[in-house]
Structures are given as structure tokens and as C-alpha cells.
Short mmCIF file of C-alpha atoms in Angstrom, two decimals:
data_model
loop_
_atom_site.label_atom_id
_atom_site.label_comp_id
_atom_site.label_asym_id
_atom_site.label_seq_id
_atom_site.Cartn_x
_atom_site.Cartn_y
_atom_site.Cartn_z
CA MET F 13 -13.39 -22.03 -128.24
CA SER F 14 -14.85 -21.24 -124.74
CA LYS F 15 -13.30 -22.65 -121.93
CA GLU F 16 -15.16 -23.83 -118.90
CA ILE F 17 -14.20 -23.56 -115.23
CA SER F 18 -12.81 -26.89 -114.10
CA PHE F 19 -12.93 -28.21 -110.49
CA ASP F 20 -9.09 -28.03 -110.40
CA THR F 21 -9.16 -24.39 -111.02
CA ILE F 22 -11.81 -24.12 -108.40
CA GLU F 23 -9.59 -25.87 -106.03
CA ASP F 24 -6.72 -23.57 -106.60
CA PHE F 25 -8.96 -21.03 -105.93
CA THR F 26 -9.81 -22.33 -102.62
CA SER F 27 -5.94 -23.13 -101.93
CA ASN F 28 -5.22 -19.42 -102.75
CA LEU F 29 -7.65 -18.19 -100.07
CA SER F 30 -4.78 -18.86 -97.35
CA LYS F 31 -2.62 -16.69 -99.04
CA HIS F 32 -4.94 -13.68 -97.95
CA PRO F 33 -3.88 -13.38 -94.24
CA ALA F 34 -7.00 -10.95 -93.67
CA TYR F 35 -9.31 -13.63 -95.43
CA GLY F 36 -11.03 -15.02 -92.15
CA VAL F 37 -11.71 -11.95 -90.05
CA ALA F 38 -12.68 -10.24 -93.68
CA ALA F 39 -14.96 -13.20 -94.21
CA ASN F 40 -16.60 -12.92 -90.77
CA ALA F 41 -17.08 -9.31 -90.77
CA ALA F 42 -18.72 -9.30 -94.34
CA GLN F 43 -21.16 -12.34 -93.26
CA THR F 44 -21.97 -10.70 -90.17
CA ASN F 45 -22.50 -7.04 -91.13
CA GLY F 46 -22.78 -6.90 -94.84
CA ILE F 47 -20.23 -5.50 -97.37
CA PHE F 48 -20.64 -2.05 -96.73
CA LYS F 49 -20.67 -2.00 -92.65
CA ALA F 50 -17.71 -4.22 -92.69
CA SER F 51 -15.62 -1.97 -94.77
CA GLN F 52 -16.79 1.23 -93.36
CA ASN F 53 -14.17 3.86 -92.51
CA THR F 54 -15.18 6.19 -89.47
CA GLN F 55 -12.64 8.68 -90.68
CA SER F 56 -14.98 10.05 -93.22
CA LYS F 57 -17.34 11.06 -90.28
CA ILE F 58 -14.57 12.86 -88.91
CA ASP F 59 -13.29 14.45 -92.09
CA LEU F 60 -16.38 15.79 -93.39
CA ASP F 61 -17.51 17.96 -90.31
CA PRO F 62 -20.35 20.32 -91.66
CA THR F 63 -18.45 22.97 -91.44
CA PHE F 64 -18.06 25.56 -94.68
CA SER F 65 -16.24 28.75 -95.38
CA VAL F 66 -18.72 29.86 -98.33
CA GLU F 67 -22.33 28.95 -97.45
CA ILE F 68 -25.84 29.77 -98.50
CA ASP F 69 -28.89 29.92 -96.44
CA THR F 70 -31.33 27.87 -97.99
CA GLY F 71 -33.81 26.51 -94.70
CA SER F 72 -35.64 23.16 -94.24
CA VAL F 73 -35.26 20.50 -96.89
CA THR F 74 -38.02 18.87 -98.97
CA ASN F 75 -39.17 15.34 -99.51
CA GLN F 76 -39.88 13.31 -102.88
CA LYS F 77 -40.70 10.50 -100.91
CA GLN F 78 -41.30 7.42 -102.94
CA SER F 79 -40.90 9.13 -106.41
CA GLY F 80 -38.31 9.80 -108.88
CA ARG F 81 -38.82 13.59 -109.01
CA CYS F 82 -35.43 14.64 -107.54
CA TRP F 83 -34.77 16.81 -110.66
CA MET F 84 -38.04 18.60 -110.28
CA PHE F 85 -37.31 18.81 -106.43
CA SER F 86 -33.98 20.32 -106.78
CA ALA F 87 -34.55 22.68 -109.22
CA LEU F 88 -37.75 24.24 -107.93
CA ASN F 89 -35.72 24.18 -104.61
CA THR F 90 -33.02 26.86 -106.05
CA MET F 91 -36.11 29.07 -107.13
CA ARG F 92 -38.16 28.89 -103.80
CA HIS F 93 -34.92 30.11 -102.02
CA SER F 94 -35.55 33.58 -103.59
CA ILE F 95 -38.94 33.34 -103.09
CA GLN F 96 -38.31 32.59 -99.10
CA LYS F 97 -35.76 35.63 -98.84
CA GLU F 98 -37.62 38.48 -100.66
CA PHE F 99 -41.13 37.72 -99.47
CA LYS F 100 -40.20 36.58 -96.21
CA LEU F 101 -41.94 33.05 -96.28
CA LYS F 102 -39.79 30.44 -94.38
CA GLY F 103 -40.91 26.92 -95.28
CA PHE F 104 -42.36 27.94 -98.62
CA GLU F 105 -42.47 25.46 -101.31
CA LEU F 106 -43.37 25.27 -104.96
CA SER F 107 -45.52 22.70 -106.55
CA GLN F 108 -43.60 19.41 -107.24
CA SER F 109 -46.98 17.64 -108.46
CA TYR F 110 -47.97 20.63 -111.07
CA THR F 111 -44.61 19.98 -112.71
CA PHE F 112 -45.22 16.52 -112.48
CA PHE F 113 -48.89 16.37 -114.04
CA TRP F 114 -47.50 18.20 -117.02
CA ASP F 115 -44.30 16.24 -117.64
CA LYS F 116 -46.25 13.06 -117.77
CA PHE F 117 -48.80 14.37 -119.88
CA GLU F 118 -45.54 16.23 -122.27
CA LYS F 119 -43.94 12.79 -122.08
CA SER F 120 -46.65 10.91 -123.52
CA ASN F 121 -46.91 13.14 -126.48
CA PHE F 122 -43.10 13.02 -126.96
CA PHE F 123 -43.25 9.31 -126.73
CA PHE F 124 -45.99 9.00 -129.44
CA GLU F 125 -44.20 11.48 -131.54
CA ASN F 126 -41.03 9.45 -131.43
CA VAL F 127 -43.06 6.48 -132.03
CA ILE F 128 -44.46 7.76 -135.06
CA GLY F 129 -40.96 8.96 -136.41
CA SER F 130 -39.54 5.42 -136.02
CA ALA F 131 -42.40 3.42 -137.34
CA ASP F 132 -40.85 2.35 -140.35
CA LYS F 133 -37.90 0.33 -138.26
CA PRO F 134 -39.11 -3.00 -136.91
CA LEU F 135 -39.72 -3.58 -133.28
CA GLY F 136 -36.42 -5.18 -132.98
CA ASP F 137 -34.42 -2.15 -134.09
CA ARG F 138 -32.39 -0.94 -130.74
CA LYS F 139 -33.38 2.65 -130.74
CA VAL F 140 -37.26 1.40 -131.25
CA SER F 141 -36.49 -1.19 -128.50
CA PHE F 142 -34.80 1.89 -126.39
CA LEU F 143 -38.41 3.82 -126.91
CA PHE F 144 -40.80 1.10 -125.72
CA ALA F 145 -38.59 -0.59 -122.80
CA THR F 146 -39.34 3.01 -120.50
CA PRO F 147 -41.87 5.04 -122.86
CA GLN F 148 -41.70 7.42 -119.74
CA SER F 149 -40.13 7.78 -116.05
CA ASP F 150 -40.24 9.80 -113.50
CA GLY F 151 -36.43 11.04 -114.14
CA GLY F 152 -35.63 14.28 -115.78
CA GLN F 153 -33.20 16.87 -116.84
CA TRP F 154 -32.85 20.92 -115.94
CA ASP F 155 -33.68 21.51 -119.68
CA MET F 156 -36.72 19.56 -119.17
CA LEU F 157 -38.02 21.55 -116.31
CA CYS F 158 -37.19 24.48 -117.94
CA GLY F 159 -39.57 23.57 -120.87
CA LEU F 160 -42.52 22.70 -118.34
CA ILE F 161 -41.89 26.27 -116.62
CA GLU F 162 -42.00 28.06 -119.96
CA LYS F 163 -45.21 26.57 -121.14
CA TYR F 164 -47.01 26.10 -118.06
CA GLY F 165 -45.68 28.06 -115.46
CA ILE F 166 -45.63 26.99 -111.83
CA VAL F 167 -47.58 27.26 -108.61
CA PRO F 168 -47.45 27.06 -104.82
CA LYS F 169 -47.44 23.89 -103.19
CA LYS F 170 -50.62 24.65 -101.43
CA VAL F 171 -52.28 25.47 -104.34
CA TYR F 172 -51.89 22.07 -106.11
CA PRO F 173 -50.83 19.64 -103.23
CA GLU F 174 -49.30 16.08 -103.07
CA THR F 175 -51.40 13.16 -103.84
CA ALA F 176 -50.89 9.52 -102.87
CA ASN F 177 -50.25 9.07 -106.52
CA SER F 178 -47.45 11.56 -106.85
CA GLU F 179 -45.88 10.51 -103.25
CA ASN F 180 -45.50 7.08 -104.67
CA SER F 181 -45.51 7.16 -108.32
CA ARG F 182 -44.79 2.89 -108.83
CA ALA F 183 -48.83 2.39 -109.85
CA LEU F 184 -49.21 5.52 -111.99
CA ASP F 185 -45.92 4.96 -113.97
CA ASP F 186 -46.73 1.36 -114.47
CA THR F 187 -50.46 2.45 -115.77
CA LEU F 188 -49.08 5.30 -118.16
CA ASN F 189 -46.28 2.82 -119.34
CA THR F 190 -49.12 0.32 -120.38
CA MET F 191 -51.20 2.86 -121.74
CA LEU F 192 -47.94 4.19 -124.04
CA ARG F 193 -47.01 1.17 -125.20
CA LYS F 194 -50.38 0.02 -126.09
CA GLY F 195 -51.03 3.07 -128.05
CA GLY F 196 -47.63 3.08 -129.46
CA LEU F 197 -48.03 -0.05 -131.41
CA GLU F 198 -51.50 1.22 -132.47
CA LEU F 199 -49.99 4.33 -133.84
CA ARG F 200 -47.06 2.31 -135.68
CA ALA F 201 -49.91 -0.09 -137.24
CA LEU F 202 -51.53 3.14 -138.26
CA VAL F 203 -48.43 4.43 -140.20
CA ASN F 204 -47.49 1.06 -141.59
CA GLU F 205 -50.82 0.65 -143.23
CA GLY F 206 -50.19 3.66 -144.98
CA LYS F 207 -53.24 5.72 -142.98
CA SER F 208 -53.10 9.53 -143.73
CA GLU F 209 -51.26 11.93 -141.25
CA GLU F 210 -54.82 13.07 -140.26
CA GLU F 211 -55.61 9.86 -139.07
CA VAL F 212 -52.64 8.94 -137.03
CA GLU F 213 -52.75 12.19 -135.38
CA ALA F 214 -56.58 11.82 -134.86
CA HIS F 215 -55.84 8.67 -133.13
CA LYS F 216 -53.02 10.14 -131.16
CA ALA F 217 -55.57 13.02 -129.96
CA GLU F 218 -57.85 9.99 -128.58
CA LEU F 219 -54.85 8.56 -126.46
CA LEU F 220 -53.67 11.64 -125.05
CA ASP F 221 -57.23 12.36 -124.00
CA ALA F 222 -57.36 9.22 -121.95
CA ILE F 223 -54.25 9.94 -120.42
CA PHE F 224 -54.98 13.44 -119.76
CA ARG F 225 -58.08 11.76 -117.85
CA MET F 226 -56.08 9.23 -116.17
CA LEU F 227 -53.69 12.00 -114.81
CA ALA F 228 -56.39 14.19 -113.59
CA THR F 229 -57.96 11.23 -111.91
CA SER F 230 -54.74 10.49 -110.16
CA LEU F 231 -52.81 13.81 -109.71
CA GLY F 232 -56.15 16.21 -109.72
CA LEU F 233 -56.73 18.74 -112.43
CA PRO F 234 -54.02 21.45 -112.32
CA PRO F 235 -55.53 25.38 -111.89
CA LYS F 236 -55.49 27.54 -114.85
CA SER F 237 -55.40 30.26 -112.33
CA PHE F 238 -55.65 30.98 -108.37
CA ASN F 239 -55.32 33.10 -105.51
CA PHE F 240 -51.79 33.40 -104.00
CA GLU F 241 -52.55 34.23 -100.29
CA TYR F 242 -50.36 34.35 -97.65
CA THR F 243 -49.30 35.50 -94.43
CA ASP F 244 -45.37 36.25 -94.08
CA ASP F 245 -42.96 35.83 -91.34
CA ASP F 246 -43.57 39.30 -90.13
CA GLY F 247 -47.21 38.52 -90.01
CA ASN F 248 -48.73 40.81 -92.83
CA TYR F 249 -51.06 39.19 -94.56
CA HIS F 250 -50.87 39.66 -98.64
CA ILE F 251 -53.38 38.23 -101.51
CA ASP F 252 -52.79 38.15 -105.14
CA LYS F 253 -55.94 37.20 -107.06
CA ASP F 254 -56.70 35.36 -110.01
CA ILE F 255 -53.06 34.93 -110.99
CA THR F 256 -52.07 32.37 -113.58
CA PRO F 257 -49.30 29.83 -112.86
CA GLN F 258 -47.41 31.48 -115.93
CA ASP F 259 -47.61 34.90 -114.65
CA PHE F 260 -46.78 34.11 -110.97
CA PHE F 261 -43.54 32.50 -112.15
CA LYS F 262 -42.62 36.09 -114.13
CA LYS F 263 -43.74 37.87 -110.76
CA TYR F 264 -42.56 36.04 -108.14
CA ILE F 265 -39.31 33.97 -109.71
CA GLY F 266 -38.68 36.27 -112.88
CA TRP F 267 -35.85 34.33 -114.32
CA ASP F 268 -35.03 34.45 -117.70
CA LEU F 269 -34.41 30.59 -117.81
CA GLU F 270 -32.37 31.07 -120.91
CA ASN F 271 -29.91 32.42 -118.58
CA TYR F 272 -29.00 28.99 -116.92
CA ILE F 273 -27.19 26.24 -118.80
CA SER F 274 -26.06 22.78 -117.97
CA VAL F 275 -22.61 22.03 -118.18
CA ILE F 276 -21.09 18.31 -117.71
CA ASN F 277 -18.19 16.94 -117.13
CA GLY F 278 -18.02 13.97 -119.28
CA PRO F 279 -14.40 12.71 -119.79
CA THR F 280 -14.77 9.79 -122.21
CA ALA F 281 -12.93 9.94 -125.58
CA ASP F 282 -16.06 10.46 -127.57
CA LYS F 283 -16.78 13.86 -126.11
CA PRO F 284 -14.54 16.56 -126.47
CA TYR F 285 -13.99 19.45 -124.18
CA ASN F 286 -15.78 22.85 -124.98
CA LYS F 287 -18.54 21.26 -127.36
CA VAL F 288 -22.27 21.28 -126.84
CA PHE F 289 -24.22 17.84 -126.84
CA SER F 290 -27.72 16.86 -127.30
CA VAL F 291 -29.19 13.31 -126.98
CA GLU F 292 -31.22 11.58 -129.40
CA TYR F 293 -35.04 10.57 -127.76
CA LEU F 294 -34.18 12.97 -124.44
CA GLY F 295 -36.89 15.30 -123.67
CA ASN F 296 -40.59 16.02 -122.96
CA VAL F 297 -41.94 18.81 -124.82
CA VAL F 298 -42.17 18.66 -127.92
CA GLY F 299 -41.20 22.19 -129.77
CA GLY F 300 -39.75 23.08 -126.57
CA ARG F 301 -36.58 23.67 -125.09
CA GLN F 302 -33.83 20.99 -126.10
CA VAL F 303 -31.83 19.17 -123.46
CA ARG F 304 -27.98 20.75 -124.44
CA HIS F 305 -24.85 20.10 -122.39
CA LEU F 306 -21.51 22.06 -122.70
CA ASN F 307 -18.50 19.62 -121.54
CA LEU F 308 -15.83 21.24 -119.50
CA GLU F 309 -12.83 19.88 -117.97
CA LEU F 310 -12.90 19.16 -114.38
CA SER F 311 -10.72 22.20 -113.07
CA GLU F 312 -13.07 24.54 -115.04
CA PHE F 313 -16.22 22.71 -114.33
CA LYS F 314 -15.29 22.84 -110.47
CA LYS F 315 -14.28 26.74 -110.78
CA LEU F 316 -17.26 27.70 -112.23
CA ILE F 317 -19.31 26.00 -109.42
CA VAL F 318 -17.48 27.81 -106.75
CA ASN F 319 -17.65 31.01 -108.52
CA GLN F 320 -21.44 30.89 -108.65
CA LEU F 321 -21.27 29.90 -104.89
CA LYS F 322 -19.25 32.96 -104.01
CA GLN F 323 -21.92 35.07 -106.01
CA GLY F 324 -24.56 33.81 -103.25
CA GLU F 325 -26.49 31.68 -105.80
CA VAL F 326 -26.93 27.93 -105.32
CA VAL F 327 -26.19 25.41 -107.89
CA TRP F 328 -28.27 22.36 -109.48
CA PHE F 329 -26.08 19.39 -109.96
CA GLY F 330 -26.33 15.78 -111.11
CA SER F 331 -24.33 12.79 -109.77
CA ASP F 332 -24.16 9.29 -109.07
CA VAL F 333 -25.68 8.98 -105.85
CA SER F 334 -25.23 5.25 -105.31
CA LYS F 335 -21.72 5.04 -105.01
CA GLY F 336 -19.80 5.55 -101.99
CA GLY F 337 -22.68 7.08 -100.17
CA ASP F 338 -23.91 6.81 -96.25
CA ARG F 339 -27.53 7.73 -96.67
CA GLU F 340 -28.45 7.32 -92.85
CA ALA F 341 -25.34 9.73 -92.15
CA GLY F 342 -25.56 11.86 -95.09
CA LEU F 343 -21.94 11.64 -96.26
CA LEU F 344 -20.96 10.88 -99.85
CA ASP F 345 -16.91 10.28 -99.99
CA THR F 346 -14.73 7.82 -101.70
CA LYS F 347 -12.99 6.70 -98.75
CA ILE F 348 -16.04 5.61 -96.78
CA TYR F 349 -15.95 2.09 -97.67
CA GLN F 350 -12.78 0.73 -97.87
CA ARG F 351 -13.56 -2.47 -99.90
CA ASP F 352 -10.25 -2.84 -101.22
CA GLN F 353 -8.87 -3.80 -98.02
CA LEU F 354 -11.77 -5.94 -97.40
CA PHE F 355 -11.23 -8.28 -100.28
CA ASP F 356 -7.92 -7.36 -101.46
CA TYR F 357 -8.44 -6.50 -104.66
CA ASP F 358 -7.99 -3.14 -106.42
CA PHE F 359 -11.44 -1.84 -107.05
CA SER F 360 -10.31 1.54 -108.59
CA MET F 361 -11.26 2.73 -112.14
CA SER F 362 -11.10 6.22 -113.95
CA LYS F 363 -14.24 8.18 -114.16
CA ALA F 364 -14.48 7.62 -118.00
CA ASP F 365 -14.08 3.78 -117.80
CA ARG F 366 -16.89 4.14 -115.28
CA LEU F 367 -18.98 5.81 -117.88
CA ASP F 368 -17.87 3.81 -120.52
CA SER F 369 -18.58 0.53 -118.77
CA GLY F 370 -21.84 1.28 -117.32
CA GLU F 371 -20.16 1.40 -113.62
CA SER F 372 -21.62 4.67 -113.29
CA MET F 373 -24.01 7.40 -114.55
CA MET F 374 -25.60 10.08 -113.50
CA ASN F 375 -29.01 9.18 -111.33
CA HIS F 376 -29.87 12.07 -108.70
CA ALA F 377 -30.19 15.43 -108.85
CA MET F 378 -29.45 17.92 -105.64
CA VAL F 379 -28.36 21.53 -104.67
CA ILE F 380 -25.07 22.59 -103.65
CA THR F 381 -25.28 25.15 -101.13
CA ALA F 382 -21.64 25.30 -99.75
CA VAL F 383 -18.28 24.52 -100.00
CA ASP F 384 -15.23 24.67 -97.66
CA LEU F 385 -12.14 26.17 -99.03
CA VAL F 386 -8.86 25.74 -97.71
CA ASP F 387 -5.94 27.88 -99.69
CA ASP F 388 -8.88 28.58 -101.85
CA LYS F 389 -9.24 24.74 -102.88
CA PRO F 390 -12.35 22.84 -102.06
CA THR F 391 -12.18 20.14 -99.39
CA LYS F 392 -15.72 19.34 -99.20
CA TRP F 393 -19.30 20.53 -99.98
CA LYS F 394 -22.79 20.94 -98.45
CA ILE F 395 -25.57 19.44 -100.41
CA GLU F 396 -29.54 20.07 -100.06
CA ASN F 397 -31.13 16.89 -100.91
CA SER F 398 -34.82 15.99 -101.07
CA TRP F 399 -35.20 13.07 -98.86
CA GLY F 400 -36.69 14.85 -96.15
CA ASP F 401 -35.14 15.78 -93.06
CA LYS F 402 -34.52 12.39 -91.17
CA PRO F 403 -31.21 11.30 -92.92
CA GLY F 404 -27.59 13.38 -92.68
CA PHE F 405 -27.53 16.57 -91.22
CA LYS F 406 -31.59 17.30 -91.14
CA GLY F 407 -31.75 16.41 -94.51
CA TYR F 408 -28.49 18.10 -95.55
CA PHE F 409 -25.59 16.05 -96.93
CA VAL F 410 -21.63 16.60 -97.03
CA MET F 411 -19.68 15.56 -100.22
CA SER F 412 -15.92 15.20 -100.04
CA ASP F 413 -13.89 16.69 -102.93
CA GLU F 414 -13.06 13.57 -103.96
CA TRP F 415 -16.18 12.06 -104.69
CA PHE F 416 -16.99 15.24 -106.17
CA ASP F 417 -14.46 14.58 -108.69
CA GLN F 418 -15.07 10.78 -109.38
CA PHE F 419 -19.27 11.13 -109.49
CA VAL F 420 -20.57 14.62 -109.90
CA TYR F 421 -21.33 14.85 -113.71
CA GLN F 422 -23.87 17.73 -114.15
CA ALA F 423 -24.31 21.66 -113.04
CA VAL F 424 -26.77 24.28 -114.11
CA LEU F 425 -24.78 27.67 -114.15
CA ASN F 426 -26.05 31.16 -114.45
CA LYS F 427 -24.42 32.95 -117.43
CA ALA F 428 -24.36 36.14 -115.86
CA TYR F 429 -21.20 34.35 -113.58
CA LEU F 430 -19.42 32.85 -116.66
CA PRO F 431 -16.42 34.21 -118.50
CA ASP F 432 -17.08 35.22 -121.82
CA GLU F 433 -15.24 32.63 -123.71
CA ILE F 434 -17.75 29.62 -121.92
CA LYS F 435 -20.64 31.94 -122.79
CA GLN F 436 -19.42 31.69 -126.65
CA ALA F 437 -18.53 28.17 -126.66
CA TYR F 438 -22.29 27.14 -125.39
CA ASP F 439 -24.10 29.75 -127.63
CA GLU F 440 -22.15 28.68 -130.62
CA GLY F 441 -22.45 25.02 -130.21
CA LYS F 442 -25.98 25.30 -128.88
CA LYS F 443 -26.84 25.77 -132.64
CA ASN F 444 -25.58 22.70 -133.95
CA PRO F 445 -25.16 20.29 -130.98
CA ILE F 446 -23.54 16.96 -131.48
CA GLU F 447 -26.24 14.40 -130.79
CA LEU F 448 -25.45 11.82 -128.64
CA LEU F 449 -27.10 8.10 -128.75
CA PRO F 450 -30.00 7.76 -126.62
CA TRP F 451 -28.56 5.31 -124.04
CA ASP F 452 -25.33 7.47 -123.91
CA PRO F 453 -24.56 8.03 -120.18
CA MET F 454 -24.95 11.95 -120.22
CA GLY F 455 -28.30 10.88 -121.29
CA ALA F 456 -29.17 9.53 -118.20
CA LEU F 457 -32.02 10.93 -116.53
CA ALA F 458 -31.79 12.37 -112.68
CA PHE F 459 -34.12 9.47 -111.21
CA ASP F 460 -33.87 8.28 -107.78
CA PHE F 461 -36.24 6.87 -105.06
#
């Protein structure tokens, strides 16, 4: 039987306040300054000095503005670094708007295909409800960007620049999700009315045509080819005429994206280590690259990231940036806010418990560009963010190693630097990955405004 809260119980709780000597001071501080400022630990700023023993120079930061494209910005940042260095192009950027267009378009088809495939289930089914709750968003994963690049290539930012709708995507997302929900219901109805596959596909094509028109109106029509014209840092002029986005990627980036794999540290009971996982309904390009994660123990996960930095290559990673962060100061630290002392309460949870309870999940992607090693052990990390150059250290953040342990969940690693047993575990597991439910925390999209 449920028990209500009695007024006697409330009176007891009120009396208990006097048992906490710091209550009055804490209440004044919290009510005047807010919880985070009242509990801020100034020692974090001292401990997280931006000095590193292993550092890769990556230049100025980018700015995703009011959009959830952090995963695109951070992934394209890892690629632009090599262009900047090899072709002497300080400040060069790849077009995040170009991949944004094709991601929206491919996610629309991905949603419709999943709606058609689940049309036999009622709308109240949890998986169907999951699909319609957010038909698409700005968020994504490394493998999803690889799928876009493998199909559509990439272009320089000046060839396909930002628009009002890419820099502030709320109206675009709202419009597109309305179109997708309406179209999804129409496709479900056709399937359940027994219409032929050809009739269902014909209506899907009509819907995609309207969506393509909306995206082209809002973002611009992506180029099929372009002239890559630039003056390098030495003042030399160059032009590469009539190059396609696919050929631009091959010529100026030249990465074999199959050599870059996602590893995670998900210490929950349902995810054995050294196994590969996929997530149901997670993706964008139908028939394209599937999202796969190799789960590793924290010590191995961290060691491999350090090794890649030592090899001179930055690391794309996913984390929960909403926890223990001072955005203005550019600091990520588990000790930066001492709420335990402010409220005389133990807030500690294990990483697994936070994941299992929904207390934490990946919500932002950035790039690790440096690590400070003391006795060959990490103490802090340098992070290239995509929030412009105002916060932190000209847009760069410093992350404590303790914060890394608790809130970093994913990294993308070059197989060239991995030991054979890790490569073998991934290659064997990707053939038949363990599929997680759509709402699993390891299926969370990197999505932060």
C-alpha cells in the first residue's frame, strides 16, 4: 500500500535542518548564487592549467552555433587538420552544412523504412513510439558521418556555406519532423490497407521529393562538382577545376574510413568487454555503414587513446558534457562543483549505475588533441570543442583524468595503431554484432547545442 507524506514527517525534516551546522550558510550561498556557483571549487582552475606533455597543434576552433552538429564538426575537424598542414591552409574548414543536408535527407528515408518495417505493430508499441517521438534530430555518430562521406563525399565550407537554418536548426527540425510524422502515418496506413509494395514505395518517393525541396530551400542545393580555389599560407595560388565532392575527399583527405573504428567504455552488466554492439534503429544511410561499438575496459580504452596521440593523430570522442563542467572557463572536472559539501549528501554513483538509471549518457562529441602524462599516466587532457573561441582557452577545454574516467564513453581509433587482438575482436564481432535496444545509452546521439 502506498504511504503519503504526513505533516508530522515534514515537521521532523524541518527540525533535522538544525543538525546540519552549515545549513544556514549553504542556504544563503545557494539561494544567492545558484547551486553551481555556490559549490564551485576554485582549485580546479589551478589543477587544470592548459599545459601538456603530448600535444598536437590543431589551430583555431569552429562554431556549431545553435545546432546539434557537434559530431559532424568534431569529425570534420579531425579531417581538416591534415589538409591545413599538408596544403598550408591556416583556418581552413570543411562544410558542415553539406553533410548536414545529406544527413537530414538520408535520415528521412531511414525513418520511413523503419516505419514501413514496423507497420504491423500498434502505434502504442514502445518501439513504434520511439520512432515517432523523434523521427530525426541533429545528432549522430561517427559511423553515420562515414556513411555520408562514403556516399556523398565532402566539400570546403566556402563552396557550401552556412545558412540561417544550419546555424540555428530548431525551425528546420520542427518542420522536418512534422513532415516525417505525417508521412509516416500515411505509409503505415497504406501498408495496413494491404497496398502493394510498389504503391507504398511510390508514396515514399513523393514524400522524399517534398522533403528534398524543403531542404534545398532551407539549406541550398548541394553541388555536384565545384572548383577548389585557394591561396596557401605562402601566398601561392591554386585551383582544382570541376572536382566532385567524392573525388575531393579521396584527393585531399584520402582516408580509408574502414580503418577508423568506434570503441566504447560501457561498464554495464549487459555489455561484456571485447564484444561488438550495434543499436536497433540507429543510423541514417539505408544500406550504408552500420553503427558498431567495440566495448573495452577503461584501462585499455584510455591506453589506446594515449597511444594514438603519441602517434601524432587526434581522437574524436563522445562524452556527457552536461556533468561537472564550467562552460565559460572551459573546464571539465568531477571536483569542480562540491555539491556533496553544499548539501551534506553523498552524490557519488558508479559509471554503470549512471548509465543504467539514465543519470548520464553521451550527448556531445569533441576532439582530444593533447594529454599531460606524469610517470606515463594521464592527469589531464586538452579538448578541441566546437562552441567558438569565446569559452575556455580560445575555445579549447581542459578535462581532468577523473572526469575522463566517469563521463567519456566513446572514442574513434585508427586501426593502424591498435594491437592485433583488438583489431581481431572488432573484425570478428562486426560480422554479427550484439544488437542493443533503441533506447540503450550507448545508442545516444552526440547532440548538444
